[in-house]
Short mmCIF file of C-alpha atoms in Angstrom, two decimals:
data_model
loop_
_atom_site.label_atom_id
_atom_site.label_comp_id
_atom_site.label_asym_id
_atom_site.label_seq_id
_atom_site.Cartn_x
_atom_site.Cartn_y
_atom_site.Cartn_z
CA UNK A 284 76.07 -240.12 14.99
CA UNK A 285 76.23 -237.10 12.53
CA UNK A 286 73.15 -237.47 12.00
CA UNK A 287 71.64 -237.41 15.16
CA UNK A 288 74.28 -234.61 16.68
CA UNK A 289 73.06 -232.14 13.77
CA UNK A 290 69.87 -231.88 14.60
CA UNK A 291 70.91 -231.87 18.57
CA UNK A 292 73.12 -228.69 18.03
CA UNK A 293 70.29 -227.44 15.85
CA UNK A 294 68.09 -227.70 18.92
CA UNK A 295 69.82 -226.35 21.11
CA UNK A 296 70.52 -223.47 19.81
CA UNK A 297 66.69 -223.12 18.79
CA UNK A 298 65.97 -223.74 22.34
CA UNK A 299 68.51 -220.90 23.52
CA UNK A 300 66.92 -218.43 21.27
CA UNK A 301 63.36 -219.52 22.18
CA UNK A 302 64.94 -218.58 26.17
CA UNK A 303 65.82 -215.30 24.86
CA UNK A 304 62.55 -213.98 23.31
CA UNK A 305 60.80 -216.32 26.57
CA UNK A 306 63.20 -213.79 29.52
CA UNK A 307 62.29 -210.76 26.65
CA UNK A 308 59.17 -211.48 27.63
CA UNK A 309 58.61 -211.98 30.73
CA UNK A 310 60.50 -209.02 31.61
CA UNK A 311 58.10 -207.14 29.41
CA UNK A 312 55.34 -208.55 30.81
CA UNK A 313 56.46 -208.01 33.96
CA UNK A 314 57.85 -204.35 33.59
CA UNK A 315 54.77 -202.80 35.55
CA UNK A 316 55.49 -205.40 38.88
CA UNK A 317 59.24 -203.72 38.60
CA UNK A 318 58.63 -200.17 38.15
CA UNK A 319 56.20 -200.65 41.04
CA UNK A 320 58.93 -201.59 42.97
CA UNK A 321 61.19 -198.98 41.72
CA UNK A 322 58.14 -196.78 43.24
CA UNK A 323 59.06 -197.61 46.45
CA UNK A 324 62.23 -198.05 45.76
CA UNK A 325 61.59 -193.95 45.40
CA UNK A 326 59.55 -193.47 48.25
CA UNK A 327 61.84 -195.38 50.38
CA UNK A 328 65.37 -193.18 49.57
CA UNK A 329 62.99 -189.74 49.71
CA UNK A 330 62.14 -190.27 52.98
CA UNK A 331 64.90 -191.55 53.89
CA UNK A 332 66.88 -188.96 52.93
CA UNK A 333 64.31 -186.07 54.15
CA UNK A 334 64.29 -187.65 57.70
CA UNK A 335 68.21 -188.12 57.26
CA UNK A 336 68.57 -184.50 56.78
CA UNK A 337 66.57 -183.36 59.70
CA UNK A 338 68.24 -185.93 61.41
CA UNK A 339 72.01 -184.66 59.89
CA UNK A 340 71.56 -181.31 60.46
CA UNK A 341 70.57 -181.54 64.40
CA UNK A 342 73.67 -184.43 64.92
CA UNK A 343 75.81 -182.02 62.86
CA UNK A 344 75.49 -179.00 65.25
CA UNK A 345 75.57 -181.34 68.11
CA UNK A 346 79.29 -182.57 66.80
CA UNK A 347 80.25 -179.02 66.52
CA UNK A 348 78.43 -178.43 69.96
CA UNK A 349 80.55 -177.42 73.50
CA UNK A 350 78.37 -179.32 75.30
CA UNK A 351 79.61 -182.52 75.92
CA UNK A 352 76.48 -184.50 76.13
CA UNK A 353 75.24 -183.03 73.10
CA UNK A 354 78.67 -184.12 71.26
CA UNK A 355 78.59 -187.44 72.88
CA UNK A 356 75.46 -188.74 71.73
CA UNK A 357 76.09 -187.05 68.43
CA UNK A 358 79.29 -188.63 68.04
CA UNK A 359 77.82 -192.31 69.22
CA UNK A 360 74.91 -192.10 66.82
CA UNK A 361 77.16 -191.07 64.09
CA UNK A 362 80.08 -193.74 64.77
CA UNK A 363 77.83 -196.71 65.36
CA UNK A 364 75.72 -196.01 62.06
CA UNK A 365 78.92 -195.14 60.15
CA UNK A 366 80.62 -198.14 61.99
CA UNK A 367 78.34 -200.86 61.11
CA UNK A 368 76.78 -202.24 57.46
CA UNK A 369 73.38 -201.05 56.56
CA UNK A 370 72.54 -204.54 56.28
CA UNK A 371 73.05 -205.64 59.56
CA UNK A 372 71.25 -202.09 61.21
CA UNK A 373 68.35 -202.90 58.89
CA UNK A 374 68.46 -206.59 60.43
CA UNK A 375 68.63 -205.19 63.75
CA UNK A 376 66.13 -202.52 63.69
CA UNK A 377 63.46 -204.94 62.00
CA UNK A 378 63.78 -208.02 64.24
CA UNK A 379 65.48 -206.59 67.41
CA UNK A 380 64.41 -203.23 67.86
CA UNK A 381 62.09 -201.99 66.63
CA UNK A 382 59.56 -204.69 68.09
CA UNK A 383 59.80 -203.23 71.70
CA UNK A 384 58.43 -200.01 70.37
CA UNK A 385 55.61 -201.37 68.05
CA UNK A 386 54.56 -202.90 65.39
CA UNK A 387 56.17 -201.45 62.47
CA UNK A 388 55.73 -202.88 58.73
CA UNK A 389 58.65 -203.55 56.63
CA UNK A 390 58.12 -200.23 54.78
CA UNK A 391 58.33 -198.41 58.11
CA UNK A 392 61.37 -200.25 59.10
CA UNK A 393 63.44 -199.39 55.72
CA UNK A 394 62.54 -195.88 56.42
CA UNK A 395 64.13 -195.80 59.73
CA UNK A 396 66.84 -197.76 58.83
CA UNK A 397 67.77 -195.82 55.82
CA UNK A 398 67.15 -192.89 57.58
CA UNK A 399 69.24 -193.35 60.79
CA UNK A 400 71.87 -194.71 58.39
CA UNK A 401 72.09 -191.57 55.85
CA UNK A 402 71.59 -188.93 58.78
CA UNK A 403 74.71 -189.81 60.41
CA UNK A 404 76.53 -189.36 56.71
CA UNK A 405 74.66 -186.24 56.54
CA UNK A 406 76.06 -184.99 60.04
CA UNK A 407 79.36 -185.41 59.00
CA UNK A 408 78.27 -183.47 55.12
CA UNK A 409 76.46 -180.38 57.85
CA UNK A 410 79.91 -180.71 59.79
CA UNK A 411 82.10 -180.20 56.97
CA UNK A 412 80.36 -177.60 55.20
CA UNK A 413 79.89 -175.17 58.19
CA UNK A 414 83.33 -175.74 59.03
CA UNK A 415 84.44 -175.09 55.67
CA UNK A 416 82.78 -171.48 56.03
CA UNK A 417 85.37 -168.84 57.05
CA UNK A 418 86.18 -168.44 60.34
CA UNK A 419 85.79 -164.89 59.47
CA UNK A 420 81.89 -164.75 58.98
CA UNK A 421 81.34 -166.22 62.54
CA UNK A 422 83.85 -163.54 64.28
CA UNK A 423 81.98 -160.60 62.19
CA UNK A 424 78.80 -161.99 63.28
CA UNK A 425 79.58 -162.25 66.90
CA UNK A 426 81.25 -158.71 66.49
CA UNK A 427 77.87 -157.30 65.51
CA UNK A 428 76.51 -158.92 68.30
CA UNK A 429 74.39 -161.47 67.55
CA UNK A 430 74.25 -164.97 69.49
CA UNK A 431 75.48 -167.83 68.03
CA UNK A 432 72.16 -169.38 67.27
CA UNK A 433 71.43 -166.04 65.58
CA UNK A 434 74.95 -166.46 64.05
CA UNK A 435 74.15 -169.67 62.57
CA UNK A 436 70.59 -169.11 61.45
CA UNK A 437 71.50 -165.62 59.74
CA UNK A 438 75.22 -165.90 58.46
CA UNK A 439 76.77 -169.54 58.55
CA UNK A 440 74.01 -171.73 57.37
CA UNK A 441 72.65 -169.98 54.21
CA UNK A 442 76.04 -170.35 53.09
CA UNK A 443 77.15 -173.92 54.34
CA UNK A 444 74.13 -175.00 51.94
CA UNK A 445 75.80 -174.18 48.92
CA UNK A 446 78.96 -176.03 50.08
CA UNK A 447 76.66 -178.89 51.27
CA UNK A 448 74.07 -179.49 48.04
CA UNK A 449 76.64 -181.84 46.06
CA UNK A 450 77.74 -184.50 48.34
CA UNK A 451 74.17 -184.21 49.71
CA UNK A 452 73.02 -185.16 45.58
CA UNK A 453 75.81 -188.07 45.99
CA UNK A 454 74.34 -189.03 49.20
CA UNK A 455 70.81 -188.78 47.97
CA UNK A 456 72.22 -191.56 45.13
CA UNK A 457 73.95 -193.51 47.79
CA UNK A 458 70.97 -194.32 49.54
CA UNK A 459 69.30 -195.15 46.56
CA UNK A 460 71.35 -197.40 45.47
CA UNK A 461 71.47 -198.73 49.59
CA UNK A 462 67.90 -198.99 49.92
CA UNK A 463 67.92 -202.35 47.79
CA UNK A 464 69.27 -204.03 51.01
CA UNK A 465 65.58 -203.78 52.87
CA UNK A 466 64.56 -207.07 50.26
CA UNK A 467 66.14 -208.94 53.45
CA UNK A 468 62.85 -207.31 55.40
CA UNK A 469 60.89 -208.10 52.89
CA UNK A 470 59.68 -204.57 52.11
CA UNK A 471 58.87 -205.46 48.22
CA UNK A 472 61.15 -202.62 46.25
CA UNK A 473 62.69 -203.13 43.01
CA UNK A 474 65.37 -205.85 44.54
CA UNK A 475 62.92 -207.35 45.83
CA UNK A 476 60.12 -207.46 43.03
CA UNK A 477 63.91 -208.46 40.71
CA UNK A 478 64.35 -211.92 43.02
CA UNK A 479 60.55 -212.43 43.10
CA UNK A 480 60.26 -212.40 39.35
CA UNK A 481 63.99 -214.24 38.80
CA UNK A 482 62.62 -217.23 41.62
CA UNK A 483 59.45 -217.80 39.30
CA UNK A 484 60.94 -217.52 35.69
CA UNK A 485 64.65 -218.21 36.04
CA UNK A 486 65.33 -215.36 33.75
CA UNK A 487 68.64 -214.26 35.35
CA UNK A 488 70.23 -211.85 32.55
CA UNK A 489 67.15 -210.96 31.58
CA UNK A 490 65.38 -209.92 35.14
CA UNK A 491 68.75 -208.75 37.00
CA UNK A 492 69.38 -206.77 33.73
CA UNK A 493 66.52 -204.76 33.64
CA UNK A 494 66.80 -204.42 37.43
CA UNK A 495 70.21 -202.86 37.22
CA UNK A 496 68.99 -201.08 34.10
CA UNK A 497 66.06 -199.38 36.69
CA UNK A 498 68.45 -198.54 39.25
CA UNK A 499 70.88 -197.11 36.62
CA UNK A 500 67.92 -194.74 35.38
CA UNK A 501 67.27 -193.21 38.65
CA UNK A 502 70.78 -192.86 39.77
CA UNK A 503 71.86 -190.89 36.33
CA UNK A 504 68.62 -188.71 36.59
CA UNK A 505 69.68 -187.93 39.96
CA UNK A 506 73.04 -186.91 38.91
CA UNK A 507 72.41 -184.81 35.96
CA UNK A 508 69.79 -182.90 38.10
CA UNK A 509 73.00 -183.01 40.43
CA UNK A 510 74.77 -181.34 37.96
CA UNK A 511 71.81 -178.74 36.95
CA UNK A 512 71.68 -177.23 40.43
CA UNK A 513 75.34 -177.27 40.46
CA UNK A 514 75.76 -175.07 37.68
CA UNK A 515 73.12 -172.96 38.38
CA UNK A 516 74.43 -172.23 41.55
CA UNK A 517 77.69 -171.48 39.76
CA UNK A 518 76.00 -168.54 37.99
CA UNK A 519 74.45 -167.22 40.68
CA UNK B 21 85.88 -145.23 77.69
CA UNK B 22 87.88 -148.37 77.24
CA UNK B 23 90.11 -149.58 80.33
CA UNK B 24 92.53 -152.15 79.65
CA UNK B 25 94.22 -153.39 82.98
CA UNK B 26 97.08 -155.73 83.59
CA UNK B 27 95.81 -158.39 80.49
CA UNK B 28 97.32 -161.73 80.15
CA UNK B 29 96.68 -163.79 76.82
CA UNK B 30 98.20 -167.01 76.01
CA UNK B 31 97.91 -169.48 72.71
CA UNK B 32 98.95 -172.83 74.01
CA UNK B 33 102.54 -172.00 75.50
CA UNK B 34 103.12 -169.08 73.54
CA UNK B 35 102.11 -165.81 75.70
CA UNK B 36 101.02 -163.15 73.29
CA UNK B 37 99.93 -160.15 75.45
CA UNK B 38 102.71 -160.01 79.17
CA UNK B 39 100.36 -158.17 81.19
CA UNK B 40 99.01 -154.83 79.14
CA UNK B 41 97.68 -151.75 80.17
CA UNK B 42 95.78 -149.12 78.62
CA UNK B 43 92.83 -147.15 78.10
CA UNK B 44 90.45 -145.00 75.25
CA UNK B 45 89.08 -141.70 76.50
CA UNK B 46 85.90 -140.89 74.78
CA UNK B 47 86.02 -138.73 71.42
CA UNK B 48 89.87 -140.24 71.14
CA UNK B 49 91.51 -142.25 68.48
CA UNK B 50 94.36 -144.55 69.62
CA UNK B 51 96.56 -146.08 67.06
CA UNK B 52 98.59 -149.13 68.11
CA UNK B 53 101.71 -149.89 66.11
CA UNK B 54 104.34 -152.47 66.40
CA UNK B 55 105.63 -155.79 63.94
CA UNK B 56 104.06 -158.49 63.32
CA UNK B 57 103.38 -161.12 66.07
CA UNK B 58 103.53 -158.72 68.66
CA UNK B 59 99.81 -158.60 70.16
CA UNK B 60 98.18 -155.64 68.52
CA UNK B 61 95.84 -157.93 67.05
CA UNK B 62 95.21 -160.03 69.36
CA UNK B 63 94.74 -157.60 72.22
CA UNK B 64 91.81 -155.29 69.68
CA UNK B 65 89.85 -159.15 69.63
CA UNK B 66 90.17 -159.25 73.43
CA UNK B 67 88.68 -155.85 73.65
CA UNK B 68 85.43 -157.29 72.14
CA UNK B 69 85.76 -160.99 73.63
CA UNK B 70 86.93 -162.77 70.16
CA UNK B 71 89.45 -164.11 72.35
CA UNK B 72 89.10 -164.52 76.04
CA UNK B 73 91.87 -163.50 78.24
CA UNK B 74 93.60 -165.87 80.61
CA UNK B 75 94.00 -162.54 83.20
CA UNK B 76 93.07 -159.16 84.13
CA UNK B 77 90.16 -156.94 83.59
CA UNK B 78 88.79 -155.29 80.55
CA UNK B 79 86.19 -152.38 81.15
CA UNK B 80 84.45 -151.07 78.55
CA UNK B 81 81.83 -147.61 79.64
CA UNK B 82 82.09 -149.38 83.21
CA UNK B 83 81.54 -152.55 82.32
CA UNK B 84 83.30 -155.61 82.61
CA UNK B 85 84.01 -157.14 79.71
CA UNK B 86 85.69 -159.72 81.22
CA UNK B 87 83.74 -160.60 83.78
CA UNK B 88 81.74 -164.38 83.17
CA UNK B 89 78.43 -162.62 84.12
CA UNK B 90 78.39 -159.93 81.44
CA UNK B 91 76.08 -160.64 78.32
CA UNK B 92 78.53 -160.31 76.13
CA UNK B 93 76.22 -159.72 73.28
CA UNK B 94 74.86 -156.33 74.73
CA UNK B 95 78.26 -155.33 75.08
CA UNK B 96 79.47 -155.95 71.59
CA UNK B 97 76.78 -153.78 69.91
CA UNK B 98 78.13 -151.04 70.99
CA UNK B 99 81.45 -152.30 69.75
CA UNK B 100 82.05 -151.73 66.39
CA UNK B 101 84.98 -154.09 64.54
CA UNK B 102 86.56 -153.91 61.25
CA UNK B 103 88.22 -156.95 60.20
CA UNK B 104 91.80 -156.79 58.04
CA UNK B 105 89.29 -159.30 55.53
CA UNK B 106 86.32 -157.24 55.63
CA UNK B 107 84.37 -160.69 56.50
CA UNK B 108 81.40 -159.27 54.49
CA UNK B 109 78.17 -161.60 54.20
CA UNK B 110 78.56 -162.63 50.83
CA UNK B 111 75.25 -164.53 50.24
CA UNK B 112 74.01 -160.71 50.85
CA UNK B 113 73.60 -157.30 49.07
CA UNK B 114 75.56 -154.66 50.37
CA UNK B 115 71.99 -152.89 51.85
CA UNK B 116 71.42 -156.24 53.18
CA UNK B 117 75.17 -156.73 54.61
CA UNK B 118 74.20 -153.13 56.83
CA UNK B 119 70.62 -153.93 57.78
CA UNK B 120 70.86 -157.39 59.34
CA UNK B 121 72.17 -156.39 62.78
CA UNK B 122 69.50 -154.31 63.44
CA UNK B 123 66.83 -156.35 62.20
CA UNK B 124 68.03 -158.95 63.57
CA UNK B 125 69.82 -157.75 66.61
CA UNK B 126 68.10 -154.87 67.42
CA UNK B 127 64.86 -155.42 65.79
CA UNK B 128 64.27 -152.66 63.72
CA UNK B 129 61.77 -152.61 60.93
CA UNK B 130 62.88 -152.99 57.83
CA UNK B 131 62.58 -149.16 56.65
CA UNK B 132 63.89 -148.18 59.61
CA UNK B 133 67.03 -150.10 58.82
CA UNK B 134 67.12 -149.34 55.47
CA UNK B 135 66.84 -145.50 56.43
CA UNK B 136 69.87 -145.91 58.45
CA UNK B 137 71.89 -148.00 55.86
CA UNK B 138 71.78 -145.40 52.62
CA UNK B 139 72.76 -142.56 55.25
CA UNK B 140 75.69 -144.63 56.00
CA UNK B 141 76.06 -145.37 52.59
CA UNK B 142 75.93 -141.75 51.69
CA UNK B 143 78.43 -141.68 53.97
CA UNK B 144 80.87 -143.80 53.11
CA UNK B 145 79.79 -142.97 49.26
CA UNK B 146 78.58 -146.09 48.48
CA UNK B 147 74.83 -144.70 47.22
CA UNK B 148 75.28 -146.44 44.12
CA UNK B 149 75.98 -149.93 45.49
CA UNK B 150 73.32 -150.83 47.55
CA UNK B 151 71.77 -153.64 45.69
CA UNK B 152 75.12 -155.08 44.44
CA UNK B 153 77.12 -158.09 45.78
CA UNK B 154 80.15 -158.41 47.62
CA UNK B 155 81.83 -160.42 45.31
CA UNK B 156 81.15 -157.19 42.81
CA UNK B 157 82.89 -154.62 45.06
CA UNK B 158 86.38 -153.86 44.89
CA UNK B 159 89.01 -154.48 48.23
CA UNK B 160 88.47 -150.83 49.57
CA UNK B 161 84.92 -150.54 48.69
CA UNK B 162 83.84 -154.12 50.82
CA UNK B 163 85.60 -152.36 53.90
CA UNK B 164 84.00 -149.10 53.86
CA UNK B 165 80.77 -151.32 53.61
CA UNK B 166 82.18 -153.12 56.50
CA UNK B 167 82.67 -149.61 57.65
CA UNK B 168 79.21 -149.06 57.74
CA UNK B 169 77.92 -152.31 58.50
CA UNK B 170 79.60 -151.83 62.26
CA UNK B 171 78.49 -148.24 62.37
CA UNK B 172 74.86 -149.31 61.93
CA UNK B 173 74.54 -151.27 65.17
CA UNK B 174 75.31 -146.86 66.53
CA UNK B 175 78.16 -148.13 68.92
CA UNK B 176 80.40 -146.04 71.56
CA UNK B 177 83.26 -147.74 69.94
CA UNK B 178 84.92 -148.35 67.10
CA UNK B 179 87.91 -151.22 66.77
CA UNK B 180 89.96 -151.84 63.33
CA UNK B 181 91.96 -154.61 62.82
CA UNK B 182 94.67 -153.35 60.44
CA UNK B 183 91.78 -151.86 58.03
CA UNK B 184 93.98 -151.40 55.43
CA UNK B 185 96.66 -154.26 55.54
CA UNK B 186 94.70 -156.43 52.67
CA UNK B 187 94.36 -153.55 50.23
CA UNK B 188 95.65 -152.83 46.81
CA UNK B 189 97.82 -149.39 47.60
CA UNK B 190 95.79 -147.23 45.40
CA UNK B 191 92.38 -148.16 47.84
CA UNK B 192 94.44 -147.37 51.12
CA UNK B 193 93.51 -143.74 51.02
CA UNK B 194 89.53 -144.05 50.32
CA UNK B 195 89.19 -146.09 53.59
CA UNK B 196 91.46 -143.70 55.71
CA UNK B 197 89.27 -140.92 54.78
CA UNK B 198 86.22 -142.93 56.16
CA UNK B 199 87.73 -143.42 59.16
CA UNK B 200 89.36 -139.98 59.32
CA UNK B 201 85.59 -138.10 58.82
CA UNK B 202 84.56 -140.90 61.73
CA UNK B 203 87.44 -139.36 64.12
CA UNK B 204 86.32 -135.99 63.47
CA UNK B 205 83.39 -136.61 64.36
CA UNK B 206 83.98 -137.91 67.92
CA UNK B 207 83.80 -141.63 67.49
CA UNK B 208 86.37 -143.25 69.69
CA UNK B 209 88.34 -145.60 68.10
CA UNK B 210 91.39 -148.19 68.66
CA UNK B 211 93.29 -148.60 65.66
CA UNK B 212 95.68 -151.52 65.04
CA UNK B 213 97.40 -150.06 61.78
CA UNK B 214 100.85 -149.83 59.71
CA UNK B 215 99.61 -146.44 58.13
CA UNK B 216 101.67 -144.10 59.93
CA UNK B 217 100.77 -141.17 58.47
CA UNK B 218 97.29 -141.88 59.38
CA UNK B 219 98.85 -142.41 63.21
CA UNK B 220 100.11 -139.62 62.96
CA UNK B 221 97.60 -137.34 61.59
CA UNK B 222 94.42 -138.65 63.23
CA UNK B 223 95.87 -140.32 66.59
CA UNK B 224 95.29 -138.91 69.81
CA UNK B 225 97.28 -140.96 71.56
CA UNK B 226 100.25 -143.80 69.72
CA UNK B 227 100.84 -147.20 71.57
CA UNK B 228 103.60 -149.09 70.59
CA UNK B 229 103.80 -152.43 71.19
CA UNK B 230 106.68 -155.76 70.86
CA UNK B 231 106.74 -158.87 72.05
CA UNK B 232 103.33 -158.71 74.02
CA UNK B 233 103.99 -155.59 75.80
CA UNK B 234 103.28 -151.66 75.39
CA UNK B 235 106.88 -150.41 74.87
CA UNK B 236 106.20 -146.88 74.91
CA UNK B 237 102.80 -144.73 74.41
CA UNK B 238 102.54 -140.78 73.98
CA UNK B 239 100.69 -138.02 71.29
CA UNK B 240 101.86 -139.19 68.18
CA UNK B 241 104.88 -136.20 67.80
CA UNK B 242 106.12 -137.65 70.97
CA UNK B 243 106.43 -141.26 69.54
CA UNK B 244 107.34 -140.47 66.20
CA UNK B 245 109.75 -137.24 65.93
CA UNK B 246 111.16 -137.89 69.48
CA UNK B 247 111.06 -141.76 70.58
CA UNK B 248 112.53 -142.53 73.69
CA UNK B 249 112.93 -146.51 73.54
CA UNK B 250 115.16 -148.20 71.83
CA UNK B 251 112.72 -150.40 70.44
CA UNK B 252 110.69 -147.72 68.86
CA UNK B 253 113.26 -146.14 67.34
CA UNK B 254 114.35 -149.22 65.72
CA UNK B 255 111.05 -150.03 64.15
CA UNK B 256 109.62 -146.56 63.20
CA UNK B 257 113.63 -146.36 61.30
CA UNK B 258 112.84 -149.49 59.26
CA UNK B 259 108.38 -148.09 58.74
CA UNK B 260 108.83 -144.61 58.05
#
């Protein structure tokens, strides 16, 4: 029996190490299919996140707006997308919605998703940092005499910006880090590319590993540029 | 100039201004003077619409301030205000701070603006700070920019929420002397101040008010060496 279970523990433990170089290897091979995905992955969240804040800033002054249709619909689209997981919107848009309107591509879809999702975080970013400008600024604006579209354009927004870069750099990272929820669409980013690779080769830590590792990357380059502005802001 | 009739202004349930009267002749200074929490304030921002008023009529150079149809935009450029916080533009330079209303407003060029900025600056004798900050200027220096930033828009009127109220004491006196050379020469202003000597020395006319209403109102010897209400008396004994 000793005999026989030497050489058995032996073997496995070759075998396990044979899996380790086989997953180092395959991700290796593999590394261009990922960082293709990662690609999009990037093309996806800038978008998204461009759109978002076009999107953000017009919901943001509609919150703040008097007029109550304005502040309704702003409120709706900012409760229901704020109110509900990204995965189920993305779901929704792709299969349900989006149809009726035409025939949009996965890629498409993620983009709309992602950025109806981030601009209603946004609005609420645009809402807090205008209304964390002093009250002041507005009242010596309007004392001068200008409108408060003129108000806005000249005195409140250049300085909301400031106030508004970080969490917009933390939102930025957010939707990153969301986008990997359009592999349910099949729109082939990183997560996506990750489960195509792990369903051929099995390589779990190896393939979810560098995945993560990808995603990781990107975030912490985001941040540190974050964190670059930030401080050069400071100085100004 | 300024025609203040029968004003009602209410926060919630608290009624700040019981009905007010007054009025600005042209060329005058009026000082208004009174504690704290008793309307002075608030009735200078409903001069210039910062607050609405629940009742009565506000007329400024026979117009009706407070009157739905009036653009009240038009009206307020030729309505100086001076803010107890200066409220300067602090993502601009001081030349900047001046020009923007009437680029923006008024659409002047640029040189034109800029011509009409370093006179004011000369003015207020600021010259040297034209291309500097806010955040760079000391308390009395950012409201003699303010100063000038209001006189740029070349209003009828000027307005000055208790100018001096946020200053160190040793900047009180450089800001007075703005607004002193302004009085003399003909600008009409409303003052809402705690400088009495200023009151005294530059005032046409002294309004005293409490508790939302005008208490008592004369040339400033009249309200300050010989005070006739009880209330007056009371408060210029604890200021002066």
């Amino acid at each position: 029996m000793s005999l026989i279970a030497v050489p058995l523990t032996l073997g496995s433990d070759f075998i396990s190490s044979l899996q380790a170089i086989n997953g180092l290897q395959v991700v290796s091979k593999h590394m261009p299919y990922l960082l293709e995905g990662a690609l999009l992955t990037l093309y996806i969240t800038t978008l998204s996140v461009i759109f978002g804040m076009i999107l953000g800033l017009i919901t943001g002054l509609c919150k703040m707006s008097k007029n109550r249709i304005l502040f309704g619909v702003a409120t709706g689209y900012i409760d229901f997308f704020r109110g509900t997981p990204l995965y189920v919107q993305i779901l929704l848009l792709y299969f349900g919605i989006l149809p009726l309107f035409m025939d949009a591509g996965p890629f498409i879809a993620a983009v709309i998703a992602c950025s109806l999702n981030s601009g209603a975080y946004i609005a609420e970013i645009v809402r807090a940092g205008i209304q964390a400008v002093d009250r002041g600024q507005m009242e010596a604006a309007r004392s001068l005499g200008m409108t408060n579209r003129q108000a806005m354009t000249y005195v409140i927004l250049p300085q909301a910006y400031k106030i508004v870069i970080p969490p917009l750099l933390n939102e930025f990272i957010a939707v990153l880090k969301d986008t990997s929820l359009v592999a349910v669409i099949s729109a082939e980013e990183l997560t996506l590319r990750g489960k195509l690779l792990y369903s051929t080769f099995f390589e779990a830590a190896w393939i979810w590993g560098t995945v993560a590792l990808i995603y990781f990357i990107m975030t912490k380059t985001l941040a540190l540029l974050g964190d670059y502005i930030e401080r050069r802001m400071a100085t100004e | 100039m300024i025609q203040v009739k029968n004003v009602h202004k209410s926060f919630g349930k608290l009624e700040v201004l019981k009905g007010i009267d007054c009025w600005v002749a042209p060329r005058q200074v009026v000082c208004i003077i009174g504690p704290s929490g008793s309307g002075k304030s608030t009735l200078l921002r409903c001069i210039n619409q910062l607050e609405t008023v629940n009742s009565g009529q506000i007329i400024i150079d026979k117009e009706e301030v407070t009157s739905p149809k009036i653009d009240i935009n038009k009206i307020r450029q030729q309505v100086g205000m001076v803010f107890q916080l200066f409220n300067l533009f602090p993502h601009k330079t001081t030349l900047e701070n001046i020009t923007m209303g009437p680029i923006k407003i008024q659409g002047k060029s640029k040189d034109e603006a800029e011509s009409i900025a370093n006179e004011l600056l000369r003015k207020v004798g600021l010259m040297d700070k034209s291309a500097v900050y806010p955040n760079q200027l000391s308390g009395g220096q950012k409201q003699r920019v303010a100063i000038a930033r209001a006189l740029a828009m070349q209003p009828k009127v000027m307005l000055f929420d208790e100018p001096t109220s946020a200053l160190d004491p040793e900047m009180v006196g450089e800001v007075l002397e703005v607004m002193k050379a302004l009085a003399h020469e003909g600008m009409t202003m409303m003052v809402v101040t705690h400088e009495m000597g200023f009151a005294r020395e530059v005032g046409h006319r002294v309004v005293f008010m409490d508790e939302g209403v005008i208490m008592e109102e004369g040339s400033p010897a009249q309200i300050f060496d010989n005070p006739h209400n009880a209330r007056t008396q009371s408060f210029l004994s604890k200021v002066l």
